[in-house]
Each structure stands twice: as structure tokens, then as C-alpha cells.
PDB file of C-alpha atoms in Angstrom:
ATOM      1  CA  MET A 586     -15.168  27.645  18.775  1.00 58.00           C
ATOM      2  CA  ASN A 587     -17.175  26.573  15.787  1.00 65.00           C
ATOM      3  CA  LEU A 588     -17.804  22.904  14.734  1.00 66.00           C
ATOM      4  CA  ALA A 589     -15.101  22.951  11.985  1.00 66.00           C
ATOM      5  CA  ASP A 590     -12.461  23.912  14.521  1.00 65.00           C
ATOM      6  CA  ARG A 591     -13.502  21.150  16.835  1.00 62.00           C
ATOM      7  CA  LEU A 592     -12.949  18.419  14.273  1.00 68.00           C
ATOM      8  CA  PRO A 593      -9.863  16.391  15.032  1.00 63.00           C
ATOM      9  CA  PRO A 594      -6.766  16.680  12.685  1.00 63.00           C
ATOM     10  CA  PRO A 595      -6.566  14.148   9.818  1.00 56.00           C
ATOM     11  CA  THR A 596      -5.028  10.785  10.667  1.00 45.00           C
ATOM     12  CA  THR A 597      -3.838   7.789   8.762  1.00 38.00           C
ATOM     13  CA  LEU A 598      -4.384   4.226   9.765  1.00 36.00           C
ATOM     14  CA  LYS A 599      -1.166   2.311  10.453  1.00 37.00           C
ATOM     15  CA  ILE A 600      -0.412  -1.050  12.044  1.00 36.00           C
ATOM     16  CA  GLY A 601       2.835  -0.767  13.934  1.00 37.00           C
ATOM     17  CA  ALA A 602       5.788  -3.040  13.164  1.00 40.00           C
ATOM     18  CA  SER A 603       6.384  -5.875  15.655  1.00 45.00           C
ATOM     19  CA  ALA A 604       9.435  -7.735  16.768  1.00 48.00           C
ATOM     20  CA  VAL A 605       7.555 -10.825  15.597  1.00 47.00           C
ATOM     21  CA  GLU A 606       8.109  -9.708  12.070  1.00 45.00           C
ATOM     22  CA  GLU A 607      11.783 -10.536  12.500  1.00 48.00           C
ATOM     23  CA  ASP A 608      10.826 -14.230  12.591  1.00 75.00           C
ATOM     24  CA  ARG A 609      10.498 -15.276   8.977  1.00 81.00           C
ATOM     25  CA  GLU A 610       8.628 -18.481   9.731  1.00 84.00           C
ATOM     26  CA  LEU A 611       5.880 -16.549  11.417  1.00 87.00           C
ATOM     27  CA  VAL A 612       5.921 -13.859   8.926  1.00 89.00           C
ATOM     28  CA  ARG A 613       5.493 -16.224   5.943  1.00 91.00           C
ATOM     29  CA  ALA A 614       2.701 -18.147   7.763  1.00 93.00           C
ATOM     30  CA  LEU A 615       0.870 -14.909   8.624  1.00 94.00           C
ATOM     31  CA  GLU A 616       1.248 -13.535   5.003  1.00 94.00           C
ATOM     32  CA  SER A 617      -0.127 -16.816   3.557  1.00 95.00           C
ATOM     33  CA  PHE A 618      -2.998 -16.797   6.081  1.00 96.00           C
ATOM     34  CA  GLU A 619      -3.878 -13.205   5.104  1.00 95.00           C
ATOM     35  CA  ARG A 620      -3.987 -14.285   1.483  1.00 93.00           C
ATOM     36  CA  TYR A 621      -6.232 -17.155   2.443  1.00 93.00           C
ATOM     37  CA  LEU A 622      -8.632 -14.847   4.293  1.00 92.00           C
ATOM     38  CA  THR A 623      -8.715 -12.343   1.465  1.00 89.00           C
ATOM     39  CA  TYR A 624      -8.794 -14.395  -1.729  1.00 88.00           C
ATOM     40  CA  GLU A 625     -10.406 -17.724  -0.674  1.00 88.00           C
ATOM     41  CA  LEU A 626     -12.782 -16.736   2.226  1.00 86.00           C
ATOM     42  CA  HIS A 627     -13.351 -13.153   0.834  1.00 81.00           C
ATOM     43  CA  ARG A 628     -13.194 -11.602   4.288  1.00 82.00           C
ATOM     44  CA  SER A 629     -13.360  -7.815   4.509  1.00 79.00           C
ATOM     45  CA  GLU A 630     -10.267  -5.679   4.791  1.00 82.00           C
ATOM     46  CA  ALA A 631     -11.281  -4.711   8.391  1.00 82.00           C
ATOM     47  CA  THR A 632     -11.529  -8.469   9.373  1.00 87.00           C
ATOM     48  CA  VAL A 633      -8.185  -9.292   7.871  1.00 91.00           C
ATOM     49  CA  ARG A 634      -6.598  -6.315   9.604  1.00 91.00           C
ATOM     50  CA  ALA A 635      -8.192  -7.372  13.040  1.00 92.00           C
ATOM     51  CA  TYR A 636      -6.944 -10.965  12.661  1.00 95.00           C
ATOM     52  CA  ARG A 637      -3.509  -9.762  11.721  1.00 95.00           C
ATOM     53  CA  SER A 638      -3.351  -7.450  14.742  1.00 94.00           C
ATOM     54  CA  ASP A 639      -4.586 -10.236  17.050  1.00 95.00           C
ATOM     55  CA  LEU A 640      -2.043 -12.773  15.692  1.00 96.00           C
ATOM     56  CA  LEU A 641       0.869 -10.375  15.884  1.00 94.00           C
ATOM     57  CA  ASP A 642       0.000  -9.669  19.499  1.00 95.00           C
ATOM     58  CA  PHE A 643      -0.260 -13.376  20.248  1.00 96.00           C
ATOM     59  CA  PHE A 644       3.094 -14.121  18.591  1.00 95.00           C
ATOM     60  CA  ALA A 645       4.761 -11.351  20.508  1.00 93.00           C
ATOM     61  CA  PHE A 646       3.301 -12.884  23.677  1.00 95.00           C
ATOM     62  CA  ALA A 647       4.545 -16.342  22.714  1.00 94.00           C
ATOM     63  CA  ARG A 648       8.083 -14.952  22.160  1.00 92.00           C
ATOM     64  CA  ARG A 649       8.065 -13.408  25.649  1.00 93.00           C
ATOM     65  CA  GLN A 650       7.197 -16.866  26.916  1.00 93.00           C
ATOM     66  CA  GLY A 651      10.230 -18.296  25.081  1.00 91.00           C
ATOM     67  CA  CYS A 652       8.182 -19.841  22.270  1.00 91.00           C
ATOM     68  CA  SER A 653       8.959 -18.639  18.765  1.00 84.00           C
ATOM     69  CA  HIS A 654       8.024 -21.724  16.670  1.00 90.00           C
ATOM     70  CA  LEU A 655       4.465 -22.608  15.548  1.00 93.00           C
ATOM     71  CA  SER A 656       5.033 -26.257  16.382  1.00 91.00           C
ATOM     72  CA  HIS A 657       5.786 -25.435  20.029  1.00 92.00           C
ATOM     73  CA  MET A 658       2.574 -23.411  20.537  1.00 95.00           C
ATOM     74  CA  ASP A 659       0.055 -25.388  22.591  1.00 94.00           C
ATOM     75  CA  LEU A 660      -3.373 -25.069  24.111  1.00 94.00           C
ATOM     76  CA  ASP A 661      -2.007 -23.668  27.463  1.00 94.00           C
ATOM     77  CA  LEU A 662      -0.154 -20.938  25.643  1.00 95.00           C
ATOM     78  CA  LEU A 663      -3.348 -19.907  23.754  1.00 95.00           C
ATOM     79  CA  ARG A 664      -5.350 -19.930  26.996  1.00 94.00           C
ATOM     80  CA  SER A 665      -2.715 -17.953  28.820  1.00 94.00           C
ATOM     81  CA  TRP A 666      -2.735 -15.189  26.163  1.00 96.00           C
ATOM     82  CA  LEU A 667      -6.529 -14.957  26.234  1.00 94.00           C
ATOM     83  CA  ALA A 668      -6.622 -14.980  30.026  1.00 92.00           C
ATOM     84  CA  GLY A 669      -4.215 -12.023  30.082  1.00 93.00           C
ATOM     85  CA  HIS A 670      -6.600  -9.954  27.917  1.00 92.00           C
ATOM     86  CA  TYR A 671      -9.496 -11.021  30.071  1.00 88.00           C
ATOM     87  CA  ARG A 672      -7.780  -9.962  33.278  1.00 90.00           C
ATOM     88  CA  ARG A 673      -7.157  -6.559  31.730  1.00 90.00           C
ATOM     89  CA  GLY A 674     -10.852  -6.099  31.156  1.00 85.00           C
ATOM     90  CA  ALA A 675     -11.235  -6.821  27.503  1.00 84.00           C
ATOM     91  CA  ALA A 676     -14.767  -6.741  26.208  1.00 80.00           C
ATOM     92  CA  SER A 677     -16.521 -10.065  25.553  1.00 81.00           C
ATOM     93  CA  SER A 678     -16.830  -9.160  21.836  1.00 80.00           C
ATOM     94  CA  SER A 679     -13.066  -8.638  21.677  1.00 87.00           C
ATOM     95  CA  MET A 680     -12.460 -11.896  23.450  1.00 90.00           C
ATOM     96  CA  ALA A 681     -14.689 -13.698  21.052  1.00 89.00           C
ATOM     97  CA  ARG A 682     -12.802 -12.179  18.059  1.00 91.00           C
ATOM     98  CA  ARG A 683      -9.370 -13.013  19.500  1.00 94.00           C
ATOM     99  CA  THR A 684     -10.484 -16.698  20.011  1.00 94.00           C
ATOM    100  CA  SER A 685     -11.788 -16.730  16.448  1.00 93.00           C
ATOM    101  CA  SER A 686      -8.465 -15.330  15.235  1.00 95.00           C
ATOM    102  CA  LEU A 687      -6.572 -18.162  16.905  1.00 96.00           C
ATOM    103  CA  ARG A 688      -8.915 -20.949  15.859  1.00 95.00           C
ATOM    104  CA  SER A 689      -9.017 -19.798  12.239  1.00 95.00           C
ATOM    105  CA  PHE A 690      -5.212 -19.457  11.962  1.00 96.00           C
ATOM    106  CA  PHE A 691      -4.278 -22.763  13.641  1.00 96.00           C
ATOM    107  CA  ARG A 692      -7.019 -24.680  11.803  1.00 95.00           C
ATOM    108  CA  TRP A 693      -5.683 -23.294   8.476  1.00 96.00           C
ATOM    109  CA  ALA A 694      -2.090 -24.094   9.524  1.00 95.00           C
ATOM    110  CA  GLN A 695      -3.075 -27.757  10.110  1.00 95.00           C
ATOM    111  CA  GLU A 696      -4.980 -27.992   6.834  1.00 94.00           C
ATOM    112  CA  GLU A 697      -1.906 -26.588   5.026  1.00 94.00           C
ATOM    113  CA  GLU A 698       0.243 -29.165   6.861  1.00 93.00           C
ATOM    114  CA  ILE A 699       2.326 -26.451   8.507  1.00 93.00           C
ATOM    115  CA  LEU A 700       1.299 -28.174  11.720  1.00 94.00           C
ATOM    116  CA  THR A 701       0.377 -31.697  12.482  1.00 93.00           C
ATOM    117  CA  ILE A 702      -1.838 -30.861  15.463  1.00 93.00           C
ATOM    118  CA  ASP A 703      -4.239 -27.890  15.819  1.00 95.00           C
ATOM    119  CA  PRO A 704      -3.708 -26.546  19.346  1.00 94.00           C
ATOM    120  CA  SER A 705      -6.845 -24.499  19.207  1.00 94.00           C
ATOM    121  CA  ALA A 706      -9.162 -27.463  18.549  1.00 91.00           C
ATOM    122  CA  ARG A 707     -10.263 -27.614  22.239  1.00 89.00           C
ATOM    123  CA  LEU A 708     -10.302 -23.836  22.715  1.00 89.00           C
ATOM    124  CA  ALA A 709     -13.717 -22.824  23.953  1.00 80.00           C
ATOM    125  CA  THR A 710     -15.531 -20.118  22.113  1.00 73.00           C
ATOM    126  CA  ALA A 711     -15.963 -16.960  24.236  1.00 65.00           C
ATOM    127  CA  LYS A 712     -19.532 -15.965  24.814  1.00 64.00           C
ATOM    128  CA  VAL A 713     -20.564 -12.472  23.663  1.00 57.00           C
ATOM    129  CA  ASP A 714     -22.871 -10.520  25.898  1.00 56.00           C
ATOM    130  CA  LYS A 715     -26.115  -9.824  24.104  1.00 59.00           C
ATOM    131  CA  ARG A 716     -26.545  -6.073  24.718  1.00 64.00           C
ATOM    132  CA  LEU A 717     -29.003  -3.994  22.924  1.00 65.00           C
ATOM    133  CA  PRO A 718     -27.381  -1.399  20.630  1.00 75.00           C
ATOM    134  CA  LYS A 719     -27.325   2.200  21.475  1.00 83.00           C
ATOM    135  CA  VAL A 720     -29.729   4.227  19.383  1.00 86.00           C
ATOM    136  CA  LEU A 721     -30.215   7.916  18.613  1.00 92.00           C
ATOM    137  CA  LYS A 722     -33.653   9.397  19.083  1.00 91.00           C
ATOM    138  CA  GLN A 723     -35.125  10.983  15.976  1.00 91.00           C
ATOM    139  CA  GLU A 724     -34.935  14.412  17.699  1.00 94.00           C
ATOM    140  CA  GLN A 725     -31.268  13.818  18.333  1.00 95.00           C
ATOM    141  CA  ILE A 726     -30.657  13.073  14.731  1.00 95.00           C
ATOM    142  CA  GLN A 727     -32.451  16.335  13.848  1.00 95.00           C
ATOM    143  CA  SER A 728     -30.346  18.222  16.352  1.00 96.00           C
ATOM    144  CA  LEU A 729     -27.099  16.942  14.767  1.00 96.00           C
ATOM    145  CA  LEU A 730     -28.270  17.957  11.306  1.00 96.00           C
ATOM    146  CA  GLU A 731     -29.300  21.421  12.624  1.00 96.00           C
ATOM    147  CA  THR A 732     -25.817  21.792  14.156  1.00 96.00           C
ATOM    148  CA  LEU A 733     -24.235  21.011  10.822  1.00 96.00           C
ATOM    149  CA  HIS A 734     -26.493  23.433   8.937  1.00 96.00           C
ATOM    150  CA  ARG A 735     -25.703  26.220  11.434  1.00 96.00           C
ATOM    151  CA  ALA A 736     -22.024  25.666  10.979  1.00 95.00           C
ATOM    152  CA  LEU A 737     -22.317  25.676   7.191  1.00 96.00           C
ATOM    153  CA  GLN A 738     -24.231  28.991   7.320  1.00 95.00           C
ATOM    154  CA  GLU A 739     -21.008  30.457   8.740  1.00 94.00           C
ATOM    155  CA  GLN A 740     -18.646  28.549   6.379  1.00 94.00           C
ATOM    156  CA  PRO A 741     -20.762  27.428   3.414  1.00 94.00           C
ATOM    157  CA  ARG A 742     -17.820  26.071   1.363  1.00 94.00           C
ATOM    158  CA  GLN A 743     -15.882  24.426   4.157  1.00 96.00           C
ATOM    159  CA  PRO A 744     -15.064  20.973   2.574  1.00 96.00           C
ATOM    160  CA  ARG A 745     -14.925  18.967   5.847  1.00 96.00           C
ATOM    161  CA  LEU A 746     -18.292  20.240   6.977  1.00 97.00           C
ATOM    162  CA  LEU A 747     -19.819  19.562   3.607  1.00 97.00           C
ATOM    163  CA  ARG A 748     -18.423  16.036   3.702  1.00 97.00           C
ATOM    164  CA  LEU A 749     -19.618  15.528   7.235  1.00 97.00           C
ATOM    165  CA  LEU A 750     -23.188  16.599   6.371  1.00 97.00           C
ATOM    166  CA  ALA A 751     -23.284  14.249   3.375  1.00 97.00           C
ATOM    167  CA  VAL A 752     -21.888  11.386   5.457  1.00 97.00           C
ATOM    168  CA  THR A 753     -24.343  11.941   8.258  1.00 97.00           C
ATOM    169  CA  GLU A 754     -27.320  12.175   5.940  1.00 97.00           C
ATOM    170  CA  LEU A 755     -26.251   9.145   3.919  1.00 96.00           C
ATOM    171  CA  LEU A 756     -25.438   6.906   6.920  1.00 95.00           C
ATOM    172  CA  TYR A 757     -28.820   7.665   8.496  1.00 94.00           C
ATOM    173  CA  ALA A 758     -30.669   7.430   5.245  1.00 92.00           C
ATOM    174  CA  SER A 759     -29.242   4.176   4.090  1.00 92.00           C
ATOM    175  CA  GLY A 760     -28.071   2.286   7.237  1.00 90.00           C
ATOM    176  CA  ILE A 761     -24.773   1.285   5.430  1.00 92.00           C
ATOM    177  CA  ARG A 762     -21.525   0.543   7.327  1.00 90.00           C
ATOM    178  CA  ILE A 763     -18.740   3.059   7.434  1.00 92.00           C
ATOM    179  CA  SER A 764     -16.502   0.696   5.422  1.00 90.00           C
ATOM    180  CA  GLU A 765     -19.272   0.435   2.760  1.00 93.00           C
ATOM    181  CA  LEU A 766     -19.627   4.231   2.760  1.00 95.00           C
ATOM    182  CA  THR A 767     -15.876   4.886   2.165  1.00 94.00           C
ATOM    183  CA  GLY A 768     -15.874   2.234  -0.584  1.00 93.00           C
ATOM    184  CA  LEU A 769     -18.486   4.034  -2.677  1.00 96.00           C
ATOM    185  CA  ASN A 770     -17.425   5.552  -5.996  1.00 96.00           C
ATOM    186  CA  LEU A 771     -19.126   8.444  -7.788  1.00 95.00           C
ATOM    187  CA  GLU A 772     -20.721   5.852 -10.137  1.00 95.00           C
ATOM    188  CA  SER A 773     -22.181   3.966  -7.113  1.00 96.00           C
ATOM    189  CA  VAL A 774     -24.874   6.623  -6.866  1.00 96.00           C
ATOM    190  CA  ASP A 775     -27.957   6.419  -9.014  1.00 94.00           C
ATOM    191  CA  ARG A 776     -29.241  10.019  -8.836  1.00 93.00           C
ATOM    192  CA  GLN A 777     -32.498   9.176 -10.704  1.00 93.00           C
ATOM    193  CA  ARG A 778     -33.563   6.235  -8.599  1.00 92.00           C
ATOM    194  CA  LEU A 779     -31.967   7.546  -5.414  1.00 93.00           C
ATOM    195  CA  THR A 780     -30.106   4.297  -4.738  1.00 93.00           C
ATOM    196  CA  LEU A 781     -26.640   3.183  -3.875  1.00 93.00           C
ATOM    197  CA  ARG A 782     -24.732   0.185  -5.157  1.00 93.00           C
ATOM    198  CA  VAL A 783     -22.910  -1.084  -2.086  1.00 91.00           C
ATOM    199  CA  LEU A 784     -20.211  -3.651  -1.780  1.00 88.00           C
ATOM    200  CA  GLY A 785     -20.778  -5.292   1.660  1.00 83.00           C
ATOM    201  CA  LYS A 786     -19.202  -8.078   3.699  1.00 78.00           C
ATOM    202  CA  GLY A 787     -17.918 -11.062   1.737  1.00 72.00           C
ATOM    203  CA  SER A 788     -17.861  -8.864  -1.399  1.00 77.00           C
ATOM    204  CA  LYS A 789     -21.663  -9.196  -1.678  1.00 81.00           C
ATOM    205  CA  GLU A 790     -23.261  -6.379  -3.611  1.00 86.00           C
ATOM    206  CA  ARG A 791     -26.614  -4.912  -2.816  1.00 90.00           C
ATOM    207  CA  VAL A 792     -28.701  -1.870  -3.876  1.00 90.00           C
ATOM    208  CA  VAL A 793     -29.764   0.536  -1.078  1.00 90.00           C
ATOM    209  CA  PRO A 794     -32.299   3.271  -1.352  1.00 90.00           C
ATOM    210  CA  PHE A 795     -31.786   6.672   0.305  1.00 93.00           C
ATOM    211  CA  GLY A 796     -33.815   9.951   0.504  1.00 92.00           C
ATOM    212  CA  GLN A 797     -33.819  13.386  -1.082  1.00 94.00           C
ATOM    213  CA  PRO A 798     -32.136  15.177   1.857  1.00 95.00           C
ATOM    214  CA  ALA A 799     -29.209  12.914   1.525  1.00 96.00           C
ATOM    215  CA  MET A 800     -29.111  13.545  -2.224  1.00 97.00           C
ATOM    216  CA  GLU A 801     -28.992  17.269  -1.694  1.00 97.00           C
ATOM    217  CA  ALA A 802     -26.154  16.949   0.822  1.00 97.00           C
ATOM    218  CA  LEU A 803     -24.288  14.742  -1.630  1.00 97.00           C
ATOM    219  CA  ASN A 804     -24.791  17.262  -4.415  1.00 97.00           C
ATOM    220  CA  SER A 805     -23.406  20.011  -2.214  1.00 97.00           C
ATOM    221  CA  TRP A 806     -20.431  17.920  -1.301  1.00 97.00           C
ATOM    222  CA  VAL A 807     -19.635  16.772  -4.871  1.00 96.00           C
ATOM    223  CA  SER A 808     -20.049  20.288  -6.348  1.00 95.00           C
ATOM    224  CA  LEU A 809     -18.559  22.542  -3.588  1.00 96.00           C
ATOM    225  CA  GLY A 810     -16.449  20.439  -1.185  1.00 95.00           C
ATOM    226  CA  ARG A 811     -14.945  17.562  -3.110  1.00 95.00           C
ATOM    227  CA  PRO A 812     -13.323  19.673  -5.870  1.00 93.00           C
ATOM    228  CA  GLN A 813     -11.309  21.710  -3.224  1.00 92.00           C
ATOM    229  CA  TRP A 814      -9.507  18.607  -2.173  1.00 92.00           C
ATOM    230  CA  LEU A 815      -9.375  17.030  -5.630  1.00 85.00           C
ATOM    231  CA  ALA A 816      -7.932  20.040  -7.412  1.00 62.00           C
ATOM    232  CA  PRO A 817      -4.117  19.355  -6.676  1.00 55.00           C
ATOM    233  CA  GLN A 818      -4.332  15.968  -8.436  1.00 52.00           C
ATOM    234  CA  GLY A 819      -6.575  17.063 -11.299  1.00 50.00           C
ATOM    235  CA  GLN A 820     -10.349  16.756 -11.831  1.00 52.00           C
ATOM    236  CA  GLY A 821     -11.738  13.278 -12.553  1.00 51.00           C
ATOM    237  CA  VAL A 822      -8.602  11.320 -11.432  1.00 72.00           C
ATOM    238  CA  GLN A 823     -10.139   9.908  -8.225  1.00 86.00           C
ATOM    239  CA  PRO A 824     -13.272   7.724  -8.527  1.00 93.00           C
ATOM    240  CA  ALA A 825     -14.010   7.699  -4.780  1.00 94.00           C
ATOM    241  CA  LEU A 826     -17.233   9.467  -3.764  1.00 97.00           C
ATOM    242  CA  PHE A 827     -15.744  10.579  -0.361  1.00 97.00           C
ATOM    243  CA  ILE A 828     -12.140  11.741  -0.402  1.00 95.00           C
ATOM    244  CA  GLY A 829      -9.725  13.278   2.183  1.00 94.00           C
ATOM    245  CA  PRO A 830      -7.754  16.434   2.136  1.00 92.00           C
ATOM    246  CA  GLN A 831      -4.941  14.888   0.039  1.00 89.00           C
ATOM    247  CA  GLY A 832      -7.296  13.898  -2.694  1.00 91.00           C
ATOM    248  CA  ARG A 833      -7.245  10.220  -1.811  1.00 91.00           C
ATOM    249  CA  ARG A 834     -10.127   7.873  -0.806  1.00 93.00           C
ATOM    250  CA  ALA A 835     -11.466   8.931   2.629  1.00 94.00           C
ATOM    251  CA  ASN A 836      -9.971   7.170   5.698  1.00 91.00           C
ATOM    252  CA  PRO A 837     -12.722   5.463   7.714  1.00 91.00           C
ATOM    253  CA  ARG A 838     -10.933   6.357  10.950  1.00 90.00           C
ATOM    254  CA  GLN A 839     -10.970  10.106  10.146  1.00 91.00           C
ATOM    255  CA  ILE A 840     -14.653  10.024   9.287  1.00 93.00           C
ATOM    256  CA  ARG A 841     -15.420   8.165  12.611  1.00 93.00           C
ATOM    257  CA  GLN A 842     -13.496  10.855  14.497  1.00 93.00           C
ATOM    258  CA  ASP A 843     -15.555  13.625  12.726  1.00 95.00           C
ATOM    259  CA  LEU A 844     -18.780  11.845  13.538  1.00 95.00           C
ATOM    260  CA  SER A 845     -17.673  11.483  17.180  1.00 93.00           C
ATOM    261  CA  SER A 846     -16.922  15.186  17.324  1.00 94.00           C
ATOM    262  CA  LEU A 847     -20.466  15.886  15.983  1.00 95.00           C
ATOM    263  CA  LEU A 848     -22.071  13.435  18.410  1.00 94.00           C
ATOM    264  CA  ALA A 849     -20.255  15.183  21.297  1.00 93.00           C
ATOM    265  CA  THR A 850     -22.425  18.201  20.644  1.00 93.00           C
ATOM    266  CA  LEU A 851     -25.414  16.251  22.075  1.00 93.00           C
ATOM    267  CA  GLU A 852     -25.680  17.075  25.712  1.00 89.00           C
ATOM    268  CA  GLY A 853     -25.826  14.343  28.330  1.00 86.00           C
ATOM    269  CA  THR A 854     -24.704  11.473  26.066  1.00 87.00           C
ATOM    270  CA  ASP A 855     -21.492   9.513  25.431  1.00 86.00           C
ATOM    271  CA  PHE A 856     -22.273   8.457  21.819  1.00 88.00           C
ATOM    272  CA  SER A 857     -19.377   8.056  19.405  1.00 90.00           C
ATOM    273  CA  GLY A 858     -18.377   6.512  16.079  1.00 88.00           C
ATOM    274  CA  ALA A 859     -20.442   5.777  13.042  1.00 91.00           C
ATOM    275  CA  HIS A 860     -22.305   2.444  13.803  1.00 88.00           C
ATOM    276  CA  ILE A 861     -24.843   4.213  15.962  1.00 91.00           C
ATOM    277  CA  PHE A 862     -26.358   5.744  12.842  1.00 94.00           C
ATOM    278  CA  ARG A 863     -26.791   2.185  11.357  1.00 90.00           C
ATOM    279  CA  HIS A 864     -28.504   1.040  14.624  1.00 90.00           C
ATOM    280  CA  SER A 865     -30.707   4.134  14.558  1.00 91.00           C
ATOM    281  CA  THR A 866     -31.746   3.641  10.975  1.00 90.00           C
ATOM    282  CA  ALA A 867     -32.807   0.079  11.562  1.00 87.00           C
ATOM    283  CA  THR A 868     -34.569   0.903  14.844  1.00 87.00           C
ATOM    284  CA  HIS A 869     -36.449   3.853  13.348  1.00 88.00           C
ATOM    285  CA  LEU A 870     -37.553   1.625  10.338  1.00 86.00           C
ATOM    286  CA  VAL A 871     -38.886  -1.110  12.672  1.00 84.00           C
ATOM    287  CA  ASP A 872     -40.621   1.523  14.844  1.00 82.00           C
ATOM    288  CA  GLY A 873     -42.175   2.907  11.636  1.00 82.00           C
ATOM    289  CA  GLY A 874     -43.620  -0.450  10.740  1.00 81.00           C
ATOM    290  CA  ALA A 875     -40.976  -1.680   8.184  1.00 81.00           C
ATOM    291  CA  ASP A 876     -41.023  -5.427   7.506  1.00 80.00           C
ATOM    292  CA  ILE A 877     -38.127  -7.117   9.317  1.00 81.00           C
ATOM    293  CA  ARG A 878     -36.964  -8.957   6.189  1.00 84.00           C
ATOM    294  CA  SER A 879     -36.870  -5.688   4.252  1.00 83.00           C
ATOM    295  CA  VAL A 880     -34.664  -4.244   6.995  1.00 82.00           C
ATOM    296  CA  GLN A 881     -32.496  -7.332   6.768  1.00 85.00           C
ATOM    297  CA  GLU A 882     -32.047  -6.810   3.067  1.00 83.00           C
ATOM    298  CA  LEU A 883     -31.346  -3.149   3.518  1.00 84.00           C
ATOM    299  CA  LEU A 884     -28.646  -3.718   6.093  1.00 87.00           C
ATOM    300  CA  GLY A 885     -27.075  -6.656   4.228  1.00 84.00           C
ATOM    301  CA  HIS A 886     -27.350  -9.066   7.120  1.00 82.00           C
ATOM    302  CA  SER A 887     -26.814 -12.730   6.083  1.00 74.00           C
ATOM    303  CA  SER A 888     -29.006 -13.935   9.070  1.00 75.00           C
ATOM    304  CA  LEU A 889     -32.355 -12.658  10.087  1.00 76.00           C
ATOM    305  CA  ALA A 890     -31.367 -13.272  13.754  1.00 74.00           C
ATOM    306  CA  THR A 891     -28.879 -10.384  13.450  1.00 71.00           C
ATOM    307  CA  THR A 892     -31.627  -8.034  12.344  1.00 75.00           C
ATOM    308  CA  GLN A 893     -34.067  -9.176  14.959  1.00 73.00           C
ATOM    309  CA  VAL A 894     -32.178  -7.408  17.694  1.00 71.00           C
ATOM    310  CA  TYR A 895     -33.849  -4.216  16.442  1.00 72.00           C
ATOM    311  CA  THR A 896     -37.319  -5.542  17.237  1.00 72.00           C
ATOM    312  CA  HIS A 897     -36.132  -6.060  20.828  1.00 67.00           C
ATOM    313  CA  VAL A 898     -34.851  -2.418  20.884  1.00 62.00           C
ATOM    314  CA  SER A 899     -38.266  -1.314  19.794  1.00 63.00           C
ATOM    315  CA  LEU A 900     -40.134  -3.464  22.244  1.00 59.00           C
ATOM    316  CA  ASP A 901     -37.831  -2.182  24.987  1.00 60.00           C
ATOM    317  CA  ARG A 902     -38.667   1.378  24.033  1.00 57.00           C
ATOM    318  CA  LEU A 903     -42.396   0.531  23.878  1.00 52.00           C
ATOM    319  CA  ALA A 904     -42.235  -0.957  27.307  1.00 60.00           C
ATOM    320  CA  ALA A 905     -40.475   2.104  28.676  1.00 61.00           C
ATOM    321  CA  SER A 906     -43.052   4.432  27.133  1.00 54.00           C
ATOM    322  CA  TYR A 907     -45.899   2.193  28.522  1.00 50.00           C
ATOM    323  CA  ARG A 908     -44.431   2.440  32.025  1.00 67.00           C
ATOM    324  CA  GLN A 909     -44.033   6.163  31.852  1.00 64.00           C
ATOM    325  CA  ALA A 910     -47.512   6.939  30.314  1.00 58.00           C
ATOM    326  CA  HIS A 911     -50.003   4.323  31.673  1.00 51.00           C
ATOM    327  CA  PRO A 912     -51.574   5.289  35.024  1.00 61.00           C
ATOM    328  CA  ARG A 913     -51.602   1.609  36.149  1.00 54.00           C
ATOM    329  CA  ALA A 914     -48.306   0.450  34.754  1.00 47.00           C
TER     330      ALA A 914
END
């Protein structure tokens, strides 16, 4: 079975309907909160979607406990919902996000005078385990690219393979997030300067450089792969750089699945998703001597502390190499 056959079928991202949505009070509050997150706080689409999912789950839990009005929701109810997720083994990062969802919503509800008391005010913030990110070795990156090139030798015009090669090259070359990648338009690419104009978190725009191999992969995708999916709707209609088989802007979930299928070709690993390429880019830059503030700007981190984790990754790898190589380690 070749790589193209191993790629999962296309999917679309949907958030299922909930019985909570029958309660108009909760629906109106949730819709207003979503507008607040989007238009006043300028939170990303992914953040808004995650908060909505958390709150729908919490409201459904509250209804099962016999509580369907915001004014009746108290601290014990909030803690009970969080405790249920903790007992089921939720990751600390997920627990921290759920806590943030509750605190943000109920603080907003009090400020909007929907509630007189914020029940989340004394809700402790969940601690997130500080784990070093998983990183691909440079030879593993090379192995992935060689796998794609071999597959394209057999099917040189296969659009999904052409897209996957361009995505892989660009993610590793630039360190951008998958949401930033799928948000790119054709005009976001400066072919002369080899830069991308990226819209990051909080609608902050930045310019990110990339290399010639990524440009060559992009050229192949745009000239050979993209037109095959764009043709039914007419050339030039869709501004998105990366599109799906229906001619619409590419779905981040489908691209993550394609990347996971590609990563599965690496023996003895359990890597998946897209973010590992961002971690790898940052770590390899630090390993190569890049200034940490330059890496911060490249990644679009608002805080230098977020970027400094990659110095720890490099030091950890240096220590491992030392222990392996030094005769008196």
C-alpha cells in the first residue's frame, strides 16, 4: 500500500448539538460570550471553539445535576464537574483550559450583570505539568521528506501528496501553527523575498521567512495539485493557499490526519499531529545557534518564557550526548 492510499478519508469539523441548546437562557448567554471572545478579546477561532465545547459540556453536566439556571450554579457544582474530568484521567493542560473556560465565562457574566455573584472567583487554577515538547531529529525530518518524494515519483500529480509535501516543508521551514498555515492565502506568500505574511493569535500579523525547498514544494502544489481541486469551482475563485478536495479552504483536522499518517511511517515512534514540526523548527534553530529572541519573533510568542523551553530541550539533548560520548560522564 502506497502513502496516498494510507491517508485517511477527508473529514469535516463539527461540534455536535447538545440538549443544553434547548435552554434559551444558556444559549443566549453562550452566544453573547462567544461574541465577546471573538470581537472584544480577539481570541482565535480554535480558542472560542474550545471554550464553547467546555461550557456546553459543563451545562449538560449541570442539567444532569438538576441545575439549569445560571444563577443556581455554584462553586461546588464547578468543582464537581472538574473533579469528574480529573478522575477520568484528563491531562493537566485540559484541566487548566476547562478551569479557564469557567472562570472567563462566569467573570464575564458578572460584569454583564447576568449574575450578581461569580461562582468561579474562588476556583483554583489547575497546574500544568511542564513537560519538554517532543521533537523530531533532523534525520527523521529527512526521512519523512524522502518518503514523500518516493511516493510522488509513483504518482507525480497526486494532489493530496503534493499538498502534504508543501505543508510538511512549510511547517518545518517556518515554524508556523497549523491554524496559521490553513489561514494563508496565495497573496500571503512573497516569492521574491521567501517570506510569509502570517495572521497569528490575537489577530497579530508577522512576517516569517522560509527556504527554497519549501518554495519549490509550494510551486508544485500551486501549479499541479491545487488546480485539480479548484477546477470544479473555476480558477481564481478561492484565495486560500491550501484547499481541500471540494475546492474550499483546507480543514486543519484533515491536514493533521495526513501529517499523522506520514509520521506513522517513522519506525519506533508514536509522533502525531502538526505541532511537532513547530517544536522541531524551534529546537533545531536553537541547536544551530539562533538568538532566542529571533526564535520568539519567528514563532509569534508574546512571552520569551514560552520560547525558552526550547533552550531546555537543547540542553537536555546536550546532556544526553555528553553522557553517551564522554568516557568519564
